[in-house]
XYZ file of C-alpha atoms in Angstrom:
660
model
C 38.815 97.190 -7.094
C 39.503 100.611 -5.769
C 37.929 99.848 -2.358
C 39.857 96.525 -2.169
C 43.133 98.329 -2.800
C 42.224 100.892 -0.162
C 41.491 98.145 2.321
C 44.787 96.430 1.622
C 46.581 99.741 2.018
C 44.847 100.376 5.283
C 45.679 96.894 6.449
C 49.301 97.401 5.541
C 49.303 100.648 7.533
C 47.851 98.978 10.542
C 50.376 96.127 10.296
C 53.179 98.568 9.984
C 51.957 100.492 12.983
C 51.771 97.295 15.065
C 55.283 96.362 14.003
C 56.571 99.793 14.921
C 54.951 99.603 18.366
C 56.475 96.235 18.922
C 59.827 97.555 17.834
C 59.563 100.547 20.185
C 59.749 98.175 23.142
C 62.929 96.561 21.885
C 64.477 99.699 20.328
C 67.607 100.781 22.024
C 68.451 97.327 23.555
C 71.739 97.293 21.703
C 72.717 100.807 22.646
C 75.386 101.203 25.367
C 72.953 103.031 27.720
C 70.845 99.825 27.852
C 73.863 97.651 28.734
C 73.859 96.988 32.543
C 77.452 95.818 32.507
C 78.754 99.304 31.557
C 79.573 102.038 34.124
C 76.677 104.474 34.928
C 78.609 107.410 33.574
C 79.186 105.734 30.187
C 75.537 104.793 29.923
C 74.107 108.221 30.849
C 76.445 110.074 28.473
C 75.575 107.609 25.662
C 71.864 108.162 26.193
C 72.170 111.996 26.238
C 74.329 111.928 23.115
C 71.410 110.321 21.247
C 68.960 113.164 22.136
C 68.162 116.229 20.010
C 68.010 119.588 21.720
C 64.262 119.486 21.450
C 64.161 116.209 23.309
C 66.460 117.493 26.042
C 64.310 120.524 26.566
C 61.145 118.463 26.821
C 62.764 116.276 29.564
C 63.832 119.270 31.613
C 60.434 120.959 31.041
C 58.565 117.754 32.053
C 56.750 117.750 28.731
C 56.229 121.487 28.731
C 52.458 121.537 28.989
C 49.627 121.501 31.438
C 49.636 118.692 33.990
C 53.221 118.879 35.360
C 54.331 115.891 33.417
C 55.099 113.235 32.855
C 58.407 113.728 31.183
C 57.573 112.504 27.678
C 58.690 109.239 26.075
C 61.485 109.079 23.603
C 60.169 106.515 21.214
C 63.217 106.050 18.972
C 65.232 104.948 22.028
C 62.478 102.937 23.631
C 62.357 105.259 26.629
C 58.961 105.475 28.371
C 57.368 108.468 30.101
C 58.340 109.217 33.711
C 56.545 111.324 36.320
C 58.852 113.096 38.723
C 56.198 114.282 41.134
C 55.650 111.923 44.149
C 55.011 112.915 47.735
C 56.453 110.639 50.433
C 56.485 112.706 53.638
C 55.144 109.896 55.852
C 53.614 107.429 53.468
C 52.651 107.363 49.810
C 50.659 110.625 49.690
C 48.260 111.709 47.034
C 48.891 108.712 44.782
C 45.862 106.751 43.500
C 44.752 104.026 45.853
C 45.222 103.402 49.597
C 48.515 103.608 51.478
C 49.623 103.302 55.105
C 49.601 106.703 56.809
C 52.211 107.444 59.458
C 52.285 110.394 61.931
C 52.960 113.781 60.500
C 56.625 114.749 60.355
C 56.487 117.085 63.378
C 55.263 114.139 65.491
C 57.897 111.774 64.132
C 60.500 114.463 65.070
C 59.205 114.340 68.665
C 60.400 110.791 68.908
C 63.996 112.071 68.597
C 64.644 108.696 66.909
C 66.503 108.399 63.621
C 65.816 104.642 63.797
C 62.095 105.275 63.700
C 62.330 107.765 60.850
C 64.425 105.295 58.890
C 61.825 102.536 59.340
C 58.903 104.795 58.362
C 60.776 106.082 55.287
C 61.705 102.556 54.185
C 58.133 101.289 54.625
C 56.956 104.312 52.657
C 59.424 103.521 49.861
C 58.181 99.897 49.736
C 54.608 101.052 49.139
C 55.694 103.809 46.689
C 57.680 101.169 44.686
C 54.923 98.541 44.915
C 52.336 100.928 43.635
C 54.700 102.282 40.923
C 55.241 98.731 39.610
C 51.505 98.346 39.336
C 51.008 101.679 37.665
C 53.678 100.875 35.089
C 52.116 97.475 34.411
C 48.861 99.217 33.327
C 50.560 102.169 31.548
C 49.575 104.872 34.178
C 52.135 107.675 34.123
C 49.899 110.236 35.837
C 50.834 112.459 38.746
C 52.289 110.714 41.851
C 52.961 107.431 40.028
C 56.740 107.838 39.916
C 59.544 106.986 42.363
C 61.044 110.434 42.917
C 59.896 111.943 46.156
C 59.570 115.533 47.127
C 60.457 114.626 50.693
C 61.609 115.216 53.366
C 60.743 118.813 54.438
C 63.680 120.039 56.531
C 63.006 123.758 56.921
C 63.401 125.134 60.422
C 60.348 125.707 62.566
C 61.227 129.263 63.289
C 57.841 130.766 63.953
C 54.900 129.095 65.807
C 52.198 130.385 63.401
C 53.789 129.254 60.108
C 51.374 127.003 58.311
C 53.824 124.310 57.353
C 55.320 123.672 60.729
C 53.705 120.272 60.651
C 55.842 119.088 57.738
C 59.158 119.922 59.454
C 61.349 118.175 62.045
C 61.166 121.129 64.430
C 63.451 124.047 65.264
C 66.916 122.501 65.672
C 69.213 122.213 62.586
C 71.237 119.388 64.081
C 68.220 117.300 64.959
C 66.618 118.084 61.513
C 69.809 117.024 59.796
C 70.073 113.832 61.756
C 66.484 112.864 60.981
C 66.765 114.015 57.375
C 69.774 111.666 56.894
C 67.861 108.790 58.337
C 64.882 109.512 56.060
C 67.088 109.623 52.951
C 68.755 106.401 53.845
C 65.482 104.664 54.725
C 63.730 105.823 51.566
C 66.497 105.029 49.151
C 67.360 101.739 50.740
C 70.618 99.905 51.079
C 70.858 97.940 47.827
C 74.353 98.309 46.379
C 73.082 99.012 42.833
C 69.480 100.197 42.912
C 67.516 102.707 44.976
C 63.975 101.853 46.108
C 62.729 105.515 45.710
C 64.742 108.654 45.588
C 64.634 111.448 48.209
C 64.291 115.140 47.495
C 65.077 117.422 50.420
C 63.072 120.686 50.466
C 62.640 123.693 50.460
C 66.095 125.098 49.648
C 66.584 127.615 51.257
C 65.912 130.202 53.939
C 62.287 129.132 53.897
C 59.903 128.884 56.823
C 57.120 131.406 56.441
C 55.231 133.418 55.772
C 52.689 131.403 53.777
C 50.098 134.191 53.418
C 50.436 136.407 56.513
C 51.456 139.191 56.094
C 52.481 138.553 52.470
C 52.486 135.689 49.995
C 55.246 133.098 50.017
C 55.392 133.407 46.217
C 56.943 136.846 46.386
C 58.562 136.969 49.827
C 62.194 138.153 50.187
C 64.012 136.442 53.120
C 66.706 138.788 54.278
C 69.251 136.701 56.206
C 72.635 137.380 57.730
C 75.421 135.124 56.566
C 75.878 133.790 60.147
C 72.191 132.744 60.504
C 72.242 131.309 56.979
C 75.220 129.124 57.677
C 74.277 128.116 61.224
C 70.484 127.663 60.964
C 69.186 127.358 57.438
C 71.897 125.352 55.669
C 73.300 122.631 58.037
C 70.332 120.207 57.719
C 70.484 120.408 53.924
C 74.240 119.632 54.031
C 73.420 116.588 56.140
C 70.827 115.549 53.559
C 73.445 115.878 50.733
C 75.981 113.874 52.811
C 73.387 111.140 53.362
C 73.158 110.714 49.535
C 69.942 112.388 48.483
C 69.422 112.407 44.740
C 67.459 115.599 44.700
C 67.006 119.079 46.250
C 63.980 121.335 45.736
C 64.589 125.074 45.503
C 62.043 127.230 47.311
C 59.645 130.012 46.344
C 61.331 132.868 48.230
C 64.076 135.264 47.427
C 67.215 135.134 49.539
C 68.565 138.639 50.039
C 66.907 139.772 46.833
C 67.722 136.728 44.610
C 65.062 134.031 43.976
C 66.200 130.657 45.290
C 65.603 128.931 41.950
C 67.841 131.445 40.199
C 70.396 131.746 42.960
C 73.883 130.716 41.752
C 75.474 131.172 45.182
C 72.907 128.724 46.599
C 72.544 126.166 43.846
C 76.028 126.069 42.440
C 78.586 127.726 44.777
C 77.205 126.186 48.082
C 75.337 123.164 46.949
C 77.607 121.780 44.214
C 81.001 123.392 44.778
C 81.158 123.357 48.597
C 79.084 120.257 49.361
C 79.780 118.132 46.228
C 76.150 117.575 45.377
C 75.770 115.801 42.037
C 72.043 115.228 41.967
C 69.236 117.298 40.396
C 67.510 120.401 41.590
C 63.762 120.646 40.930
C 61.769 123.810 41.485
C 58.975 124.082 43.916
C 55.664 124.131 41.981
C 55.529 127.404 40.113
C 58.669 128.773 41.668
C 60.446 129.324 38.333
C 57.632 131.215 36.733
C 57.300 133.272 39.891
C 60.849 134.499 39.368
C 59.242 136.731 36.801
C 55.574 136.855 37.758
C 55.847 137.422 41.492
C 59.353 138.513 42.251
C 59.719 140.508 38.979
C 63.353 139.565 39.053
C 63.247 138.961 35.284
C 61.224 140.498 32.473
C 60.412 137.461 30.324
C 60.246 133.671 30.466
C 63.313 133.493 28.248
C 65.315 135.561 30.684
C 63.921 133.421 33.535
C 65.039 130.244 31.854
C 68.512 131.596 31.373
C 68.822 132.683 35.008
C 67.451 129.462 36.432
C 69.332 126.980 34.309
C 72.665 128.768 34.463
C 72.284 129.078 38.235
C 71.861 125.317 38.625
C 68.218 124.195 38.218
C 67.657 120.899 36.366
C 63.903 120.369 36.359
C 60.857 122.688 36.247
C 57.752 121.901 38.194
C 55.322 124.401 36.831
C 51.725 125.340 37.576
C 49.634 123.975 34.724
C 51.052 126.146 31.927
C 50.623 125.308 28.244
C 54.059 126.718 27.530
C 56.235 126.868 30.592
C 59.580 128.588 31.253
C 61.944 125.757 30.408
C 60.402 125.525 26.891
C 62.555 128.635 26.278
C 65.788 126.743 26.833
C 66.153 126.052 23.127
C 65.867 129.765 22.266
C 68.460 130.485 24.917
C 70.848 127.909 23.489
C 70.305 129.269 19.935
C 71.044 132.773 21.155
C 74.184 131.695 23.051
C 72.772 132.504 26.540
C 72.804 128.877 27.669
C 75.489 126.490 26.288
C 74.491 123.077 24.914
C 77.024 121.662 27.319
C 75.211 123.224 30.244
C 71.906 121.638 29.030
C 73.641 118.234 28.945
C 75.061 118.769 32.427
C 71.620 119.617 33.732
C 70.047 116.552 32.064
C 72.694 114.158 33.358
C 71.421 113.697 36.929
C 67.850 113.207 35.668
C 68.684 110.200 33.634
C 71.300 108.983 36.171
C 68.537 108.919 38.729
C 66.232 106.959 36.493
C 69.035 104.476 35.756
C 69.680 103.968 39.563
C 65.964 103.418 40.063
C 66.398 100.516 37.568
C 64.408 101.760 34.653
C 66.863 100.759 31.968
C 68.015 97.391 33.368
C 66.227 94.026 33.065
C 63.620 93.894 35.838
C 64.970 90.601 37.198
C 68.218 92.356 38.130
C 66.289 94.655 40.489
C 64.746 93.064 43.618
C 62.432 96.105 44.021
C 60.788 95.216 40.752
C 59.186 92.201 42.469
C 57.261 94.367 44.990
C 53.506 94.294 44.398
C 50.342 95.619 45.960
C 50.426 92.985 48.673
C 53.099 95.153 50.346
C 50.648 98.109 50.628
C 49.023 98.347 54.009
C 50.636 95.156 55.167
C 50.245 94.040 58.774
C 53.919 95.036 59.367
C 53.262 98.524 58.084
C 50.055 98.895 60.081
C 51.891 97.809 63.214
C 54.586 100.397 62.490
C 51.986 103.101 62.214
C 50.860 102.226 65.819
C 54.504 102.138 67.079
C 55.230 105.484 65.430
C 52.148 107.185 66.885
C 52.950 105.982 70.390
C 56.533 107.231 70.073
C 55.394 110.655 68.749
C 53.281 111.579 71.789
C 54.610 114.089 74.322
C 53.340 114.099 77.884
C 53.135 117.743 78.930
C 51.452 117.499 82.256
C 50.597 114.607 84.671
C 49.210 115.821 88.006
C 49.392 113.104 90.722
C 50.379 110.494 88.209
C 46.909 110.577 86.659
C 48.392 108.608 83.771
C 48.728 105.798 83.173
C 45.357 104.612 84.361
C 45.142 101.261 85.934
C 43.258 98.900 83.545
C 41.644 96.991 86.356
C 40.639 100.189 88.208
C 38.883 101.748 85.247
C 36.983 98.622 84.309
C 33.326 99.452 83.805
C 33.891 103.173 84.315
C 32.116 105.812 82.339
C 34.365 107.765 79.917
C 33.345 110.881 78.140
C 35.278 111.507 74.918
C 34.583 115.043 73.762
C 35.675 117.778 71.448
C 35.990 118.340 67.676
C 38.878 115.825 67.366
C 37.254 113.047 69.480
C 35.746 111.245 66.495
C 36.918 113.247 63.429
C 39.076 110.980 61.326
C 39.748 113.813 58.877
C 41.350 115.986 61.535
C 43.850 113.487 62.728
C 46.032 113.358 59.639
C 47.380 116.850 58.834
C 48.583 117.900 55.380
C 50.136 115.744 52.679
C 48.385 112.730 54.173
C 48.344 109.238 52.582
C 44.820 107.813 52.472
C 44.481 104.451 54.216
C 41.613 102.071 53.909
C 38.987 103.475 56.299
C 38.825 100.175 58.158
C 42.371 100.942 59.475
C 41.529 104.376 60.797
C 41.084 104.672 64.557
C 39.793 107.882 66.263
C 40.209 108.593 70.015
C 36.594 107.495 70.464
C 37.300 104.257 68.638
C 40.473 103.447 70.540
C 39.048 104.161 73.979
C 35.923 102.172 73.167
C 38.165 99.099 72.928
C 39.117 99.498 76.615
C 36.810 97.725 79.110
C 34.898 100.980 79.797
C 31.576 102.599 78.808
C 32.089 105.448 76.289
C 29.882 108.529 75.656
C 30.767 111.039 72.962
C 29.957 114.691 72.214
C 31.790 116.831 69.749
C 30.610 120.230 71.050
C 31.869 121.835 67.778
C 31.193 120.819 64.184
C 34.818 121.242 63.208
C 38.250 122.514 64.466
C 37.343 126.156 63.811
C 34.647 125.784 66.444
C 32.666 128.879 65.455
C 29.491 127.448 66.869
C 29.535 125.491 70.099
C 26.933 123.516 72.141
C 27.715 124.241 75.820
C 24.770 122.264 76.909
C 25.869 119.150 75.037
C 29.344 119.208 76.638
C 28.198 120.003 80.205
C 25.427 117.465 80.275
C 27.738 114.693 79.164
C 30.714 115.520 81.432
C 28.479 115.798 84.464
C 27.523 112.064 84.046
C 30.937 110.407 83.432
C 33.811 109.325 85.677
C 36.677 110.359 83.443
C 36.693 112.942 80.607
C 38.979 112.941 77.637
C 38.947 116.298 75.822
C 40.229 116.301 72.227
C 41.164 119.790 70.934
C 43.550 121.288 68.353
C 43.862 122.807 64.930
C 43.951 120.624 61.756
C 44.353 121.663 58.182
C 41.326 123.981 58.312
C 43.431 126.215 60.632
C 47.083 125.529 59.609
C 48.595 124.041 56.489
C 50.510 124.964 53.322
C 49.244 128.341 52.139
C 47.553 129.081 55.434
C 49.299 130.637 58.433
C 47.604 130.880 61.890
C 46.562 134.263 63.218
C 47.420 133.603 66.893
C 48.459 131.011 69.463
C 44.916 130.416 70.878
C 42.861 127.334 70.638
C 40.616 127.940 67.602
C 37.179 129.497 67.953
C 35.338 128.519 71.093
C 37.500 125.421 71.931
C 38.865 127.186 75.006
C 35.290 127.773 76.283
C 34.603 124.077 75.668
C 37.587 123.102 77.775
C 36.653 125.379 80.628
C 33.070 124.170 80.546
C 34.393 120.581 80.728
C 36.635 121.346 83.674
C 33.787 123.031 85.607
C 31.428 120.145 84.892
C 34.041 117.457 85.836
C 34.115 119.073 89.265
C 37.523 117.575 90.124
C 37.009 114.160 88.510
C 39.946 113.085 86.227
C 40.152 115.111 83.015
C 42.752 114.532 80.298
C 43.410 116.946 77.502
C 44.602 115.514 74.139
C 46.011 118.110 71.666
C 46.103 117.678 67.876
C 48.162 120.381 66.318
C 51.562 121.300 64.723
C 52.272 124.918 65.556
C 52.430 125.619 69.284
C 49.274 126.580 71.242
C 48.758 128.807 74.226
C 47.650 126.167 76.679
C 48.833 128.067 79.766
C 45.353 128.012 81.347
C 45.218 124.221 81.019
C 48.738 123.823 82.304
C 47.942 125.881 85.384
C 44.451 124.563 86.097
C 44.147 121.885 88.743
C 41.112 120.667 86.923
C 43.144 119.538 83.943
C 44.961 116.528 85.326
C 47.036 115.537 82.302
C 47.943 116.996 78.854
C 49.087 114.785 76.037
C 50.456 116.408 72.808
C 49.496 114.030 69.989
C 50.375 116.217 66.905
C 48.660 114.538 63.902
C 49.056 110.756 64.588
C 47.159 109.689 61.441
C 45.517 106.266 61.042
C 46.546 104.678 64.365
C 45.626 107.695 66.541
C 42.919 105.959 68.620
C 44.801 102.695 69.041
C 48.021 104.471 70.165
C 46.083 106.867 72.563
C 44.406 103.953 74.272
C 47.740 102.268 74.736
C 49.289 105.390 76.232
C 46.315 106.093 78.553
C 46.623 102.727 80.284
C 50.363 102.306 79.769
C 50.458 98.966 78.014
C 53.795 97.349 77.445
C 55.984 99.707 75.329
C 53.582 102.568 75.624
C 55.337 104.872 78.036
C 55.399 108.354 76.449
C 58.939 109.150 75.425
C 58.367 111.975 72.980
C 59.977 115.314 73.502
C 59.011 118.685 72.064
C 61.015 119.357 68.871
C 60.265 123.072 69.207
C 59.931 125.685 71.928
C 56.423 126.640 72.996
C 56.357 130.379 73.713
C 54.308 131.631 76.596
C 52.807 134.347 74.351
C 53.261 136.197 71.076
C 55.150 138.930 72.889
C 58.012 136.397 72.998
C 57.887 135.852 69.216
C 59.543 138.156 66.596
C 57.552 138.989 63.434
C 57.411 136.094 60.920
C 58.895 138.222 58.118
C 61.950 138.984 60.290
C 64.608 136.374 59.398
C 67.204 137.064 62.067
C 67.407 134.315 64.616
C 67.394 136.736 67.584
C 64.827 135.552 70.078
C 64.042 132.347 68.116
C 64.442 128.681 68.993
C 65.973 127.427 72.164
C 69.415 128.526 70.939
C 68.630 132.245 70.830
C 65.581 132.562 73.021
C 67.266 134.766 75.575
C 66.054 135.180 79.191
C 62.377 134.846 78.467
C 60.671 131.837 80.014
C 58.653 129.846 77.464
C 55.527 127.795 78.247
C 57.510 124.611 77.410
C 61.201 124.508 76.382
C 62.629 122.579 73.443
C 63.091 118.950 74.396
C 60.450 119.025 77.170
C 58.447 115.908 77.826
C 57.428 113.854 80.845
C 57.466 110.067 81.362
C 55.769 107.430 83.488
C 59.162 106.653 84.904
C 62.210 108.700 85.982
C 65.760 108.825 84.656
C 69.081 109.615 86.323
C 71.983 111.163 84.568
C 75.649 110.755 85.715
C 79.243 110.740 84.624
C 79.121 113.441 82.029
C 82.264 113.553 79.953
C 82.995 116.378 77.492
C 85.997 116.186 75.163
C 88.096 118.074 74.268
C 88.026 120.507 77.144
C 89.109 123.332 74.824
C 87.449 123.408 71.460
C 89.321 124.685 68.520
C 87.792 126.263 65.386
C 85.765 123.627 63.391
C 86.505 120.824 65.887
C 83.819 118.379 67.024
C 82.730 118.293 70.597
C 82.069 114.814 71.980
C 79.824 114.198 74.996
C 79.009 110.984 76.812
C 76.758 110.390 79.767
C 75.434 107.490 81.731
C 71.607 107.245 81.819
C 69.784 105.037 84.327
C 66.043 104.270 84.614
C 65.480 105.120 88.314
C 61.697 104.546 88.193
C 59.387 101.544 88.426
C 58.402 101.333 84.695
C 60.288 100.618 81.532
C 60.750 103.678 79.372
C 62.836 105.355 76.621
C 65.030 108.388 76.977
C 66.464 110.078 73.891
């Protein structure tokens, strides 16, 4: 009898649990925040009014423990978890499963094409949304499953050795702002009610090295003059805000002694009061705890929470801490150091963003809810990856019109494809890379092998660092071929987040490899392909008559080989139109120290009388262009007026081509 009663009691508990779980999905349907006919403001405020302080804190602290999220569910309101951490720099990076991989940002910037950036960002958002829909259908709320992107990176490329140059749009604030605006609009889409995925421009602000040389980025104090701050480090972020970004990420560094994520002048006075930003500020990973641990700006996590929240930070992205900084918000409210109203203000844009993403509306109202995994790596997206790679290439040298090669003339010729990047798929992507299905990855060797030629291959070095090199392997191959394609560069073993370069040279023994190849080619055509982000000292190659052409490829990602083959033979639409988005110095004597944040001697705007190896905007073409009828208005520019320029551009050559 006793065991029967116990069984019945257990059965009742199970039934009650099932009932509660069923109710949890329908709970909140009658609340105003679930009513799609009400204004957004009414809905968000209604939702927040139903939260306890503990629940508010957990949302801002992303759960407050270990894996950086997700923000926890709120069962009594039927609100599910949400993961804020997604990377969308040039494809759905680091999320589970495959995704189309587009060229690294620095290469996209070389296209000087907002239209291309918009298309890449929109295709990225499609795949992010499609995969998110799948993840939600199986209850996966892990890292990189959400719709909120930590992209684009719009810091200025102010030093050639900075490890994260590859993630930027180059050295010009205006160009960076133009491309950032295009990225934001492409990623977020043009639906009048819903956003496809939300952008998050980073790293705000006065950020751009060092990563680790000579000091750590986690504790670095960027000392900047107001003029440089306003004219170089802020304009592209203002353009991002004006384009409608939903998020900004505050950076690791201090700005004139004050950590960016606790900087009221930056996060409130400039960002919100001057620019009217009404989105959310998320910290770079660990940046808030580093306010105390690295900068020693505060003496406790409680004091750090007070400084960061009151300065304007909404969301903490912490290193895997069991009890992170924002978990101290409740104590700060109870002690009167943060007001409850401030907490609600900080929470508002988080839930507003989730509402605009469509989370609290019926799925059939949101067309993005219908996207599924068939959108991922679609033919359209793969074709765009080829187009983007072709448009990212910059032709630096072309002696005697070596390129393009005539397809009929090279038929049956012997090609040698050599160097550590000739057949190294891993080296072609750069950092924050989406991972495509391997069948869609094309290396230079793969692409050239599809031409009607005979291909031989020799790496010479095991990897980009090229610490060991087989001279015999390279020489014996080059001596036997008609045309040599040399593939050199850096890759993420040399430059990336957390890793600055030590000099401008080709890594290791790559320069020796190149010279050996030139000697062995003995005047036969030799083309140098470069795979890098930060500038390289290629002055020897530029001056050598044995290097007939140089093509800067950056990190072209999955379509590298296909795009390179198209450029080499100049197929329709494959005339290199890329231009350098950053100045290439002739040597380190032209470059101020990385920890010096004045703009004196930096970028084409302040370079002075020194002659660089290649200037900003440099790039050759297979055709020629003629400029005429330049009109500048007004002739006298008043303070804060806009200068308008117009010019007629004519293709005066024999091939079709683009000019930006």
